[in-house]
Structures are given as C-alpha cells and as structure tokens.
Tab-separated table of C-alpha atoms and ligand atoms in Angstrom:
chain	number	residue	atom	x	y	z
A	1	MET	CA	20.033	-40.781	-32.819
A	2	THR	CA	21.615	-40.458	-29.412
A	3	ARG	CA	21.995	-36.959	-28.177
A	4	ALA	CA	24.759	-35.750	-25.874
A	5	ARG	CA	23.748	-35.969	-22.227
A	6	PHE	CA	23.259	-32.544	-20.665
A	7	SER	CA	25.742	-32.097	-17.855
A	8	LYS	CA	25.365	-28.569	-16.493
A	9	SER	CA	23.670	-27.732	-13.210
A	10	PHE	CA	20.200	-26.188	-13.257
A	11	THR	CA	20.889	-24.379	-10.001
A	12	GLN	CA	24.228	-22.805	-10.937
A	13	GLN	CA	24.018	-19.019	-11.148
A	14	PRO	CA	26.750	-16.788	-12.581
A	15	PRO	CA	29.360	-15.481	-10.126
A	16	ILE	CA	28.890	-12.149	-8.359
A	17	PRO	CA	30.414	-9.361	-10.520
A	18	GLU	CA	33.986	-8.479	-9.481
A	19	GLU	CA	32.800	-4.985	-8.647
A	20	GLY	CA	30.356	-6.471	-6.140
A	21	ILE	CA	33.030	-8.680	-4.599
A	22	GLU	CA	35.279	-5.642	-4.144
A	23	ALA	CA	32.450	-3.630	-2.603
A	24	ALA	CA	31.642	-6.523	-0.254
A	25	VAL	CA	35.284	-6.766	0.820
A	26	ALA	CA	35.318	-3.008	1.472
A	27	VAL	CA	32.246	-3.376	3.706
A	28	MET	CA	33.942	-6.188	5.632
A	29	ARG	CA	37.127	-4.142	6.016
A	30	SER	CA	35.056	-1.250	7.376
A	31	GLY	CA	33.439	-3.469	9.982
A	32	ARG	CA	30.180	-1.590	9.422
A	33	LEU	CA	27.908	-4.391	8.257
A	34	HIS	CA	24.700	-3.331	9.969
A	35	ARG	CA	22.673	-0.968	7.824
A	36	TYR	CA	22.455	1.651	10.564
A	37	ASN	CA	26.167	1.505	11.417
A	38	ARG	CA	27.317	4.559	9.469
A	39	ALA	CA	30.333	6.811	9.660
A	40	PRO	CA	29.298	10.495	10.030
A	41	GLY	CA	27.642	11.645	6.805
A	42	GLU	CA	28.120	8.256	5.136
A	43	ALA	CA	25.402	6.791	2.925
A	44	SER	CA	25.396	3.059	3.635
A	45	GLU	CA	25.330	0.450	0.875
A	46	VAL	CA	21.729	-0.377	1.854
A	47	MET	CA	20.708	3.282	1.554
A	48	LYS	CA	22.311	3.484	-1.875
A	49	LEU	CA	20.630	0.272	-2.998
A	50	GLU	CA	17.233	1.557	-1.847
A	51	ARG	CA	17.751	4.780	-3.753
A	52	GLU	CA	18.928	3.023	-6.900
A	53	TYR	CA	16.203	0.392	-6.839
A	54	ALA	CA	13.464	2.999	-6.323
A	55	GLN	CA	14.840	4.869	-9.301
A	56	TRP	CA	15.039	1.737	-11.447
A	57	GLN	CA	11.544	0.645	-10.462
A	58	GLY	CA	10.162	4.151	-10.899
A	59	THR	CA	8.659	4.260	-7.401
A	60	ARG	CA	8.867	6.903	-4.728
A	61	TYR	CA	9.928	4.533	-1.936
A	62	CYS	CA	11.968	1.370	-1.565
A	63	LEU	CA	12.763	-0.664	1.548
A	64	ALA	CA	15.446	-3.359	1.555
A	65	VAL	CA	14.617	-6.383	3.730
A	66	ALA	CA	15.855	-9.853	4.611
A	67	SER	CA	13.888	-11.893	2.048
A	68	GLY	CA	11.087	-11.824	-0.495
A	69	GLY	CA	8.890	-13.642	2.020
A	70	GLN	CA	9.566	-10.909	4.587
A	71	ALA	CA	8.758	-8.235	2.006
A	72	MET	CA	5.326	-9.879	1.521
A	73	GLN	CA	4.636	-10.342	5.242
A	74	ILE	CA	5.606	-6.761	6.005
A	75	ALA	CA	3.536	-5.490	3.073
A	76	LEU	CA	0.433	-7.403	4.197
A	77	ARG	CA	0.752	-6.142	7.751
A	78	ALA	CA	1.533	-2.567	6.718
A	79	ALA	CA	-1.478	-2.661	4.365
A	80	GLY	CA	-3.669	-3.425	7.369
A	81	VAL	CA	-4.281	-7.186	7.228
A	82	LYS	CA	-5.444	-8.366	10.679
A	83	PRO	CA	-5.638	-11.913	12.062
A	84	GLY	CA	-8.664	-13.659	10.570
A	85	ASP	CA	-8.810	-11.425	7.481
A	86	ARG	CA	-9.237	-13.220	4.189
A	87	VAL	CA	-6.503	-12.658	1.650
A	88	LEU	CA	-6.944	-13.709	-1.969
A	89	THR	CA	-4.020	-15.233	-3.811
A	90	ASN	CA	-3.233	-17.453	-6.804
A	91	ALA	CA	-3.977	-21.161	-6.390
A	92	PHE	CA	-0.707	-21.796	-8.255
A	93	THR	CA	2.220	-20.066	-6.589
A	94	LEU	CA	5.215	-20.872	-4.417
A	95	ALA	CA	4.805	-21.842	-0.755
A	96	PRO	CA	6.170	-18.539	0.710
A	97	VAL	CA	3.094	-16.760	-0.692
A	98	PRO	CA	0.413	-18.591	1.348
A	99	GLY	CA	3.117	-18.711	4.027
A	100	ALA	CA	3.271	-14.907	4.184
A	101	ILE	CA	-0.521	-14.750	4.551
A	102	ALA	CA	-0.424	-17.361	7.309
A	103	ALA	CA	2.399	-15.460	9.050
A	104	VAL	CA	0.172	-12.422	9.555
A	105	GLY	CA	-2.759	-14.580	10.684
A	106	GLY	CA	-4.650	-14.128	7.411
A	107	GLU	CA	-6.782	-16.786	5.766
A	108	PRO	CA	-5.682	-17.510	2.207
A	109	VAL	CA	-8.509	-17.685	-0.322
A	110	LEU	CA	-7.099	-19.411	-3.392
A	111	VAL	CA	-8.194	-18.197	-6.806
A	112	GLU	CA	-8.215	-20.458	-9.873
A	113	ILE	CA	-5.616	-19.954	-12.599
A	114	THR	CA	-6.137	-20.110	-16.355
A	115	GLU	CA	-4.530	-22.399	-18.930
A	116	ASP	CA	-1.976	-19.633	-19.408
A	117	LEU	CA	-0.965	-19.868	-15.724
A	118	VAL	CA	-2.297	-16.474	-14.643
A	119	LEU	CA	-5.026	-15.565	-12.196
A	120	ASP	CA	-8.480	-16.217	-13.676
A	121	LEU	CA	-10.069	-12.775	-13.519
A	122	GLU	CA	-13.643	-14.118	-13.776
A	123	ALA	CA	-12.930	-16.376	-10.807
A	124	LEU	CA	-11.320	-13.450	-9.009
A	125	ALA	CA	-14.428	-11.285	-9.390
A	126	ALA	CA	-16.613	-14.161	-8.138
A	127	ASN	CA	-14.239	-14.839	-5.228
A	128	VAL	CA	-14.197	-11.195	-4.177
A	129	ALA	CA	-17.990	-11.129	-4.086
A	130	GLN	CA	-18.265	-14.452	-2.238
A	131	SER	CA	-15.476	-14.140	0.306
A	132	GLY	CA	-15.694	-10.441	1.033
A	133	ALA	CA	-11.890	-10.410	0.993
A	134	ARG	CA	-10.372	-6.936	0.769
A	135	TYR	CA	-6.775	-7.916	0.038
A	136	LEU	CA	-5.131	-9.642	-2.901
A	137	LEU	CA	-1.571	-10.917	-2.754
A	138	LEU	CA	-1.148	-11.302	-6.504
A	139	SER	CA	1.630	-13.695	-7.457
A	140	HIS	CA	3.131	-13.236	-10.917
A	141	MET	CA	4.061	-16.890	-10.694
A	142	ARG	CA	6.777	-18.123	-13.080
A	143	GLY	CA	6.839	-14.691	-14.675
A	144	HIS	CA	3.323	-14.693	-16.137
A	145	LEU	CA	1.353	-11.453	-15.893
A	146	CYS	CA	-2.433	-11.415	-16.048
A	147	ASP	CA	-4.257	-8.536	-17.745
A	148	MET	CA	-3.144	-5.948	-15.196
A	149	ASP	CA	-5.466	-3.224	-16.481
A	150	ARG	CA	-8.507	-5.460	-16.059
A	151	LEU	CA	-7.248	-6.750	-12.710
A	152	MET	CA	-6.876	-3.244	-11.321
A	153	GLU	CA	-10.366	-2.360	-12.577
A	154	ILE	CA	-11.804	-5.278	-10.600
A	155	ALA	CA	-9.720	-4.414	-7.541
A	156	ILE	CA	-10.674	-0.748	-7.561
A	157	ALA	CA	-14.358	-1.504	-8.171
A	158	HIS	CA	-14.452	-3.776	-5.102
A	159	GLY	CA	-12.103	-1.865	-2.831
A	160	VAL	CA	-9.492	-4.620	-2.898
A	161	THR	CA	-5.930	-3.666	-1.950
A	162	VAL	CA	-3.415	-5.314	-4.287
A	163	ILE	CA	0.090	-6.335	-3.247
A	164	GLU	CA	2.218	-7.795	-6.027
A	165	ASP	CA	4.585	-10.724	-5.578
A	166	CYS	CA	7.236	-9.980	-8.201
A	167	ALA	CA	9.732	-12.692	-7.268
A	168	HIS	CA	9.680	-13.870	-10.912
A	169	THR	CA	8.919	-10.563	-12.628
A	170	MET	CA	11.659	-8.160	-11.603
A	171	GLY	CA	11.935	-6.148	-14.831
A	172	ALA	CA	8.737	-7.492	-16.445
A	173	ARG	CA	6.119	-5.092	-17.811
A	174	TRP	CA	2.450	-4.919	-18.744
A	175	ASN	CA	1.743	-2.335	-21.452
A	176	GLY	CA	5.121	-0.804	-20.721
A	177	ARG	CA	4.542	-0.468	-16.981
A	178	LEU	CA	6.784	-2.393	-14.602
A	179	SER	CA	5.285	-5.200	-12.538
A	180	GLY	CA	5.133	-4.151	-8.908
A	181	SER	CA	3.924	-0.653	-9.739
A	182	PHE	CA	0.215	-1.441	-10.241
A	183	GLY	CA	-0.900	-2.223	-6.691
A	184	LEU	CA	-0.148	-0.620	-3.348
A	185	ALA	CA	3.223	-2.364	-3.191
A	186	GLY	CA	5.649	-4.574	-5.088
A	187	CYS	CA	7.579	-7.377	-3.346
A	188	PHE	CA	10.841	-8.622	-4.824
A	189	SER	CA	13.261	-11.352	-3.835
A	190	THR	CA	17.035	-11.287	-4.223
A	191	GLN	CA	17.408	-14.877	-3.125
A	192	THR	CA	19.941	-16.879	-5.177
A	193	TYR	CA	17.432	-18.297	-7.686
A	194	LYS	CA	15.787	-15.008	-8.644
A	195	HIS	CA	16.880	-12.141	-10.929
A	196	MET	CA	19.496	-10.703	-8.587
A	197	ASN	CA	21.488	-12.815	-6.163
A	198	SER	CA	22.463	-11.877	-2.613
A	199	GLY	CA	21.898	-15.330	-1.147
A	200	GLU	CA	18.873	-14.040	0.734
A	201	GLY	CA	17.230	-10.655	0.441
A	202	GLY	CA	14.142	-8.733	-0.553
A	203	LEU	CA	12.943	-5.339	-1.729
A	204	LEU	CA	9.610	-3.672	-1.093
A	205	THR	CA	8.464	-0.734	-3.228
A	206	SER	CA	5.495	1.633	-2.994
A	207	ASP	CA	4.395	5.197	-3.699
A	208	ASN	CA	2.380	5.393	-0.467
A	209	ALA	CA	4.203	7.288	2.305
A	210	GLU	CA	2.144	6.061	5.243
A	211	PHE	CA	2.312	2.436	4.104
A	212	MET	CA	6.068	2.691	3.668
A	213	ALA	CA	6.575	4.315	7.051
A	214	ARG	CA	4.724	1.428	8.701
A	215	ALA	CA	6.676	-1.103	6.639
A	216	THR	CA	9.958	0.552	7.618
A	217	ILE	CA	9.219	0.337	11.351
A	218	LEU	CA	7.997	-3.258	10.927
A	219	SER	CA	11.240	-4.171	9.146
A	220	GLY	CA	13.148	-3.317	12.307
A	221	SER	CA	14.233	0.290	11.878
A	222	TYR	CA	14.137	1.091	15.605
A	223	MET	CA	13.888	4.885	15.465
A	224	LEU	CA	16.570	5.155	12.795
A	225	TYR	CA	14.220	5.622	9.875
A	226	GLU	CA	16.080	8.717	8.790
A	227	SER	CA	18.920	6.408	7.713
A	228	HIS	CA	16.923	5.175	4.735
A	229	GLY	CA	17.796	5.750	1.116
A	230	ALA	CA	14.309	6.028	-0.338
A	231	GLY	CA	11.919	6.393	2.577
A	232	PRO	CA	9.143	8.854	3.384
A	233	ALA	CA	9.714	12.184	5.137
A	234	PRO	CA	10.393	11.962	8.915
A	235	GLU	CA	7.076	13.590	9.864
A	236	THR	CA	5.221	10.667	8.226
A	237	TYR	CA	6.379	8.593	11.193
A	238	ASP	CA	4.890	10.827	13.886
A	239	ALA	CA	1.580	8.993	14.143
A	240	ILE	CA	3.059	5.563	13.396
A	241	ARG	CA	6.339	5.132	15.221
A	242	LEU	CA	4.982	4.135	18.619
A	243	GLU	CA	2.054	2.097	17.289
A	244	THR	CA	4.027	-0.232	15.040
A	245	PRO	CA	5.979	-3.282	16.258
A	246	ASN	CA	9.597	-3.910	15.271
A	247	MET	CA	9.944	-7.294	13.560
A	248	SER	CA	13.618	-7.260	12.607
A	249	ALA	CA	13.914	-8.247	8.968
A	250	ARG	CA	16.578	-5.853	7.775
A	251	MET	CA	19.026	-6.164	4.934
A	252	ASP	CA	22.726	-5.663	5.741
A	253	ASN	CA	25.402	-3.698	3.883
A	254	LEU	CA	27.188	-6.810	2.650
A	255	ARG	CA	24.184	-7.965	0.642
A	256	ALA	CA	23.419	-4.499	-0.618
A	257	ALA	CA	27.035	-4.148	-1.788
A	258	ILE	CA	26.821	-7.242	-3.970
A	259	LEU	CA	23.372	-6.300	-5.323
A	260	ARG	CA	24.199	-2.795	-6.562
A	261	PRO	CA	26.442	-3.865	-9.470
A	262	GLN	CA	23.912	-6.573	-10.343
A	263	LEU	CA	21.196	-3.959	-10.632
A	264	ARG	CA	23.354	-2.094	-13.138
A	265	GLN	CA	23.554	-5.318	-15.204
A	266	LEU	CA	19.905	-6.297	-14.847
A	267	GLU	CA	18.739	-5.111	-18.282
A	268	GLN	CA	21.540	-7.098	-19.863
A	269	GLY	CA	20.552	-10.180	-17.862
A	270	ILE	CA	16.923	-9.833	-18.930
A	271	ALA	CA	17.921	-9.724	-22.598
A	272	ALA	CA	20.083	-12.842	-22.120
A	273	TRP	CA	17.243	-14.719	-20.344
A	274	ASN	CA	14.784	-13.804	-23.064
A	275	ALA	CA	17.125	-14.964	-25.817
A	276	ARG	CA	17.316	-18.345	-24.041
A	277	TYR	CA	13.581	-18.498	-23.450
A	278	ASP	CA	12.736	-17.584	-27.048
A	279	LEU	CA	15.072	-20.224	-28.420
A	280	VAL	CA	13.605	-23.013	-26.270
A	281	ALA	CA	10.021	-21.818	-26.855
A	282	GLU	CA	10.487	-21.696	-30.615
A	283	ARG	CA	11.807	-25.285	-30.649
A	284	LEU	CA	9.174	-26.695	-28.301
A	285	ALA	CA	6.449	-25.075	-30.413
A	286	ARG	CA	7.437	-27.445	-33.235
A	287	SER	CA	5.844	-30.353	-31.377
A	288	PRO	CA	2.062	-30.660	-31.811
A	289	ALA	CA	1.956	-32.435	-28.420
A	290	ILE	CA	3.342	-29.426	-26.533
A	291	ARG	CA	1.354	-26.347	-25.588
A	292	LEU	CA	3.160	-23.209	-24.486
A	293	PRO	CA	1.314	-20.592	-22.428
A	294	HIS	CA	0.059	-17.777	-24.627
A	295	ARG	CA	2.040	-14.583	-24.034
A	296	PRO	CA	-0.079	-11.544	-24.912
A	297	PRO	CA	1.615	-8.644	-26.756
A	298	ALA	CA	0.999	-6.360	-23.740
A	299	GLU	CA	3.263	-8.588	-21.649
A	300	PHE	CA	7.028	-8.108	-21.536
A	301	HIS	CA	8.342	-11.028	-19.530
A	302	VAL	CA	11.670	-12.142	-18.123
A	303	GLY	CA	12.365	-15.680	-19.316
A	304	SER	CA	14.356	-17.055	-16.402
A	305	SER	CA	12.302	-20.264	-16.582
A	306	ILE	CA	10.004	-21.879	-19.122
A	307	GLN	CA	6.691	-23.673	-18.652
A	308	PHE	CA	4.994	-26.026	-21.077
A	309	ARG	CA	2.021	-28.334	-21.005
A	310	VAL	CA	1.485	-31.721	-22.594
A	311	PRO	CA	-2.309	-31.834	-22.766
A	312	GLY	CA	-3.811	-35.251	-22.185
A	313	ILE	CA	-0.647	-36.757	-20.687
A	314	ALA	CA	-1.456	-39.583	-18.285
A	315	LEU	CA	0.140	-39.925	-14.871
A	316	ALA	CA	2.406	-42.831	-15.853
A	317	GLU	CA	3.437	-41.037	-19.032
A	318	ALA	CA	4.355	-37.881	-17.138
A	319	GLN	CA	6.438	-39.959	-14.737
A	320	ALA	CA	8.144	-41.659	-17.685
A	321	LEU	CA	8.807	-38.289	-19.319
A	322	ILE	CA	10.443	-36.892	-16.190
A	323	ALA	CA	12.505	-40.055	-15.706
A	324	ARG	CA	13.734	-40.063	-19.284
A	325	LEU	CA	14.685	-36.411	-19.103
A	326	ALA	CA	16.476	-36.962	-15.791
A	327	GLU	CA	18.526	-39.703	-17.467
A	328	ALA	CA	19.494	-37.195	-20.150
A	329	GLY	CA	20.577	-34.764	-17.419
A	330	VAL	CA	17.569	-32.494	-18.002
A	331	GLU	CA	15.920	-31.308	-14.817
A	332	VAL	CA	12.269	-30.693	-15.551
A	333	LYS	CA	9.751	-30.147	-12.783
A	334	TRP	CA	6.291	-31.644	-13.149
A	335	PHE	CA	3.544	-29.977	-11.124
A	336	GLY	CA	1.165	-32.911	-11.325
A	337	ALA	CA	3.128	-35.143	-8.925
A	338	ASP	CA	1.168	-36.158	-5.836
A	339	LYS	CA	4.039	-35.407	-3.444
A	340	PRO	CA	6.005	-32.151	-3.390
A	341	LYS	CA	9.597	-32.499	-4.586
A	342	GLY	CA	12.224	-29.838	-3.951
A	343	PHE	CA	9.713	-27.030	-3.607
A	344	THR	CA	5.956	-26.909	-3.201
A	345	SER	CA	3.689	-25.047	-5.568
A	346	ASP	CA	0.679	-27.305	-5.178
A	347	HIS	CA	-2.106	-26.030	-2.936
A	348	ARG	CA	-2.873	-29.627	-1.897
A	349	SER	CA	0.378	-29.736	0.049
A	350	TRP	CA	-0.425	-26.625	2.118
A	351	HIS	CA	-2.155	-28.419	4.984
A	352	TYR	CA	-2.034	-25.381	7.256
A	353	ILE	CA	-4.755	-23.660	5.246
A	354	ALA	CA	-8.345	-24.758	4.705
A	355	ALA	CA	-8.576	-27.197	1.766
A	356	GLN	CA	-10.199	-25.590	-1.260
A	357	ASP	CA	-11.827	-27.044	-4.335
A	358	LEU	CA	-9.861	-25.877	-7.393
A	359	PRO	CA	-10.625	-28.220	-10.289
A	360	GLN	CA	-9.474	-25.806	-12.997
A	361	THR	CA	-6.068	-25.267	-11.399
A	362	ASP	CA	-5.659	-28.987	-10.688
A	363	ALA	CA	-6.339	-29.790	-14.347
A	364	VAL	CA	-3.661	-27.322	-15.457
A	365	LEU	CA	-1.099	-28.588	-12.927
A	366	ALA	CA	-1.687	-32.198	-14.024
A	367	ASP	CA	0.064	-31.639	-17.361
A	368	LEU	CA	2.337	-28.700	-16.495
A	369	PHE	CA	6.122	-28.880	-16.727
A	370	ASP	CA	8.744	-26.316	-15.822
A	371	MET	CA	12.430	-25.840	-16.525
A	372	ARG	CA	14.847	-23.260	-15.159
A	373	LEU	CA	17.051	-21.327	-17.577
A	374	PRO	CA	19.994	-20.005	-15.561
A	375	LEU	CA	22.332	-17.581	-17.321
A	376	THR	CA	25.146	-20.108	-17.009
A	377	PHE	CA	23.438	-21.971	-19.905
A	378	SER	CA	24.556	-20.954	-23.386
A	379	LEU	CA	22.193	-20.745	-26.358
A	380	GLU	CA	23.684	-24.052	-27.573
A	381	ASP	CA	22.856	-25.586	-24.194
A	382	CYS	CA	19.287	-24.347	-24.560
A	383	ALA	CA	18.957	-25.875	-28.027
A	384	LEU	CA	20.167	-29.212	-26.653
A	385	LEU	CA	17.705	-29.012	-23.754
A	386	ALA	CA	14.795	-28.298	-26.086
A	387	ASP	CA	15.788	-31.203	-28.337
A	388	HIS	CA	15.923	-33.562	-25.352
A	389	ILE	CA	12.419	-32.486	-24.387
A	390	LEU	CA	11.171	-32.983	-27.954
A	391	ASP	CA	12.747	-36.484	-28.039
A	392	ALA	CA	11.214	-37.393	-24.700
A	393	VAL	CA	7.743	-36.179	-25.612
A	394	GLU	CA	7.976	-38.045	-28.906
A	395	SER	CA	9.153	-41.234	-27.197
A	396	ILE	CA	6.161	-41.520	-24.933
A	397	ARG	CA	3.903	-41.138	-27.992
A	398	ILE	CA	1.428	-38.706	-26.632
A	399	ARG	CA	-1.931	-39.062	-28.309
A	400	VAL	CA	-2.281	-35.605	-29.777
A	401	GLY	CA	-5.744	-34.210	-29.225
A	402	ALA	CA	-7.103	-37.765	-28.868
B	501	PLP	C1	11.077	-17.155	-4.180
B	501	PLP	C2	9.694	-16.701	-4.180
B	501	PLP	C3	9.193	-15.854	-3.190
B	501	PLP	C4	9.895	-15.458	-1.928
B	501	PLP	O1	11.209	-15.289	-1.961
B	501	PLP	P1	12.196	-15.616	-0.712
B	501	PLP	O2	13.189	-14.525	-0.870
B	501	PLP	O3	12.717	-16.979	-0.935
B	501	PLP	O4	11.416	-15.476	0.555
B	501	PLP	C5	7.914	-15.379	-3.353
B	501	PLP	N1	7.134	-15.749	-4.377
B	501	PLP	C6	7.554	-16.587	-5.318
B	501	PLP	C7	6.632	-16.944	-6.427
B	501	PLP	C8	8.841	-17.112	-5.247
B	501	PLP	O5	9.255	-17.976	-6.171
C-alpha cells in the first residue's frame, strides 16, 4: 500500500494571535519599545508579562530576558558560579545548555541519562561525590522529567544548587508541581520552536529575592529595577547594585506584547499538543520493534515532540530509516548520527568542553529518534506520520529482541 506523502513543514508554528498582533502594533505606534521607556505611571508590556508569568508559574519573581540561553547564563552567574567551578548537567541536552555553563567560565560535568531520557539519579549521586560540583543545571530535555522528589533529596543532601532548564517543559508538572519551581530558578525560552513564540526571548523565575535582584542587574537593568513587574523589593538591591555587572540581555515591549495573549492560550496549546502526542504514541506502541520512553504517572508532560527508540538498530539501518522517512516527507531526527545535523544534542560534538566517557548515554542515543509535533499538524496528520514511521520500521525488518 502506498501512503500519501506528508507535505507539511515540521518547523511551521501557528500565527501569532490577532490580539498579540494588535498589541505589537500599538507598541510600535507608541514608539516606546524599550522596556524602561514608559509614559508616567504606565506599566510596560514587559512588566505586565513578568507579572502574569510569575502568577501562572506560581513563583514570587519573574524576569523577562532576551533568550532561554541568557536566562540560564544569568541564573548560573546569579547563583554564584565562578570561573573554574564545575557544573553538572545532562549528557543529553541541547547545545545552549553546556554553552551557558561555558559562557560563565564553568566546567560542565556531564551526567549519564537513563533509557527513559532523564538524568540517571544514581549517576548523579556518584558524580556529585566525585566531582565536588555544587551546581546542577538540570535540563528537562525533550520534555522528560526525572523523579524530581528524589532529585531534590540528593541535591539538598549534598548542598547542590539546582537550576532548571525548562525550555521543553513550560507547563509540565511532577506530582502536580510545575517544572521550574523545584530548584532555585526556572529558565524558559520563548524562541520560535518552544511553547510560546516571540522569535527570541526567555523568562527566569525564582522565589529567592537576592538571587533575583542579582539576575535583574545582570540582565541589564541599569538602576531601573523598580520598573519590573515581578521583582524583589527595592531595598534588596542595596547590597547588590554596585557589585553586579550589567550584561544587557533584556526583553523589549514588542516581544512581551505578542507573548501575553499566548500565555492566556497556553493551557489550550498544551492540551492540543498532548492529544497529538498521545495519538502518535498509541500508534507507535503497536510495533514490537519500537520502544517509547516510560512516562511515570507522577509526570504531566507537554507533548510538543515525541521520542522513540528502535533497540538493536544498526547504523546502516538507522540511516535507511531516516532516508525512507525523508522521502515520505517525514522529518525524523536520529541522535546516533556521527555528525551534528541542524542542531547538536550530542556531547561528542561539544569540543570546547573536556571529553567525557558516557557509554550509557551513547548507547541510548545510538537508537534514539525524535519528531516535532507543531500545532499546525492536525490529528489526521499525526496518524499519517505515525503510520509512515510504522511502515519504515517494518521495511527495514528490525530483528526484534534478537
Ligand atoms: C531551546 C533550548 C534552550 C535555549 O533556548 P534559546 O532561547 O534558544 O536560547 C535551552 N535548553 C534546551 C533544551 C533548548 O531546547
């Protein structure tokens, strides 16, 4: 049977809501694009976004910044990371994560991941003891949450400060608690391919006043920190303001204006992503050759992408699988390729950090595949995509469990 070729784009996001377009036009008409350029008594769009995001995230403070990567760099620095400090992070994550550690002069210590794509907590405990690292930049990579209760136990027991990279988990929860609210800080991205789209952008959340005051000055607040929507009290800055460098990574009112209506629609978007994810997952689970990561009941995830493994797949077979899917118009990323394509999530292509031996992670990446599920795909589209994957896996005749 020949199936219809899939013809939609895997990188096409829905348009910005009309309300956001109107708000953006109003900002442009006002001429006041800079976040600190306010008419007397006016709350800027960035201030309003910070207030609304803090409320949505259930945190005391929120700082809007220029990107998710900047949110992580600022968080690491504000948490006290100094050049030469070791910072633990997932061996499987996206390049801006080790990049943020490198940007503050830290030394990334990569921690093995499990078959379910989360940080291996046994390995973490061993790594903490061995490396003496006191910081963990925890990446909830591809939307998978590790056992956050256990992770925080380990962190607290060893005095490790946790900063969460929530680029793929905006709206995800562990035992009902939102990702980003376990550690000292949560870092979010509003770059086009994440859960809200302002082209570029980031949000940093925390309940810690002193941390947030430092982060605010680092983000480039000059001495205008009173023009923040969800920042700490002005006196928090007294001991910090002249000791903290300005690193200019602000968000502007235009981006905030287009994000605010998206935040109001976020719950709806999450439900739509999960309907797509569940449909594809249910179909892929029909193949005995495909293994989906286990999703524990404590985890509430946001299914904006799906990962699956084909255990035992050989290199040539994986290449054939990708090629066949590409012919069918299905863009599937394979993490076992020896050269990075499009984006890098393989620690072996981060030559700026010391090479580390990670056999467990390498074995998982060798048979790991990934597909985006943008909201411009209908449920019918998702069914077609899953069927193409099933056909392709079948066609290369994977030796199941052999
Ligand atoms: C996209 C992404 C980031 C950083 O986001 P930018 O806004 O592009 O800097 C961080 N971590 C992960 C896992 C990401 O995918």
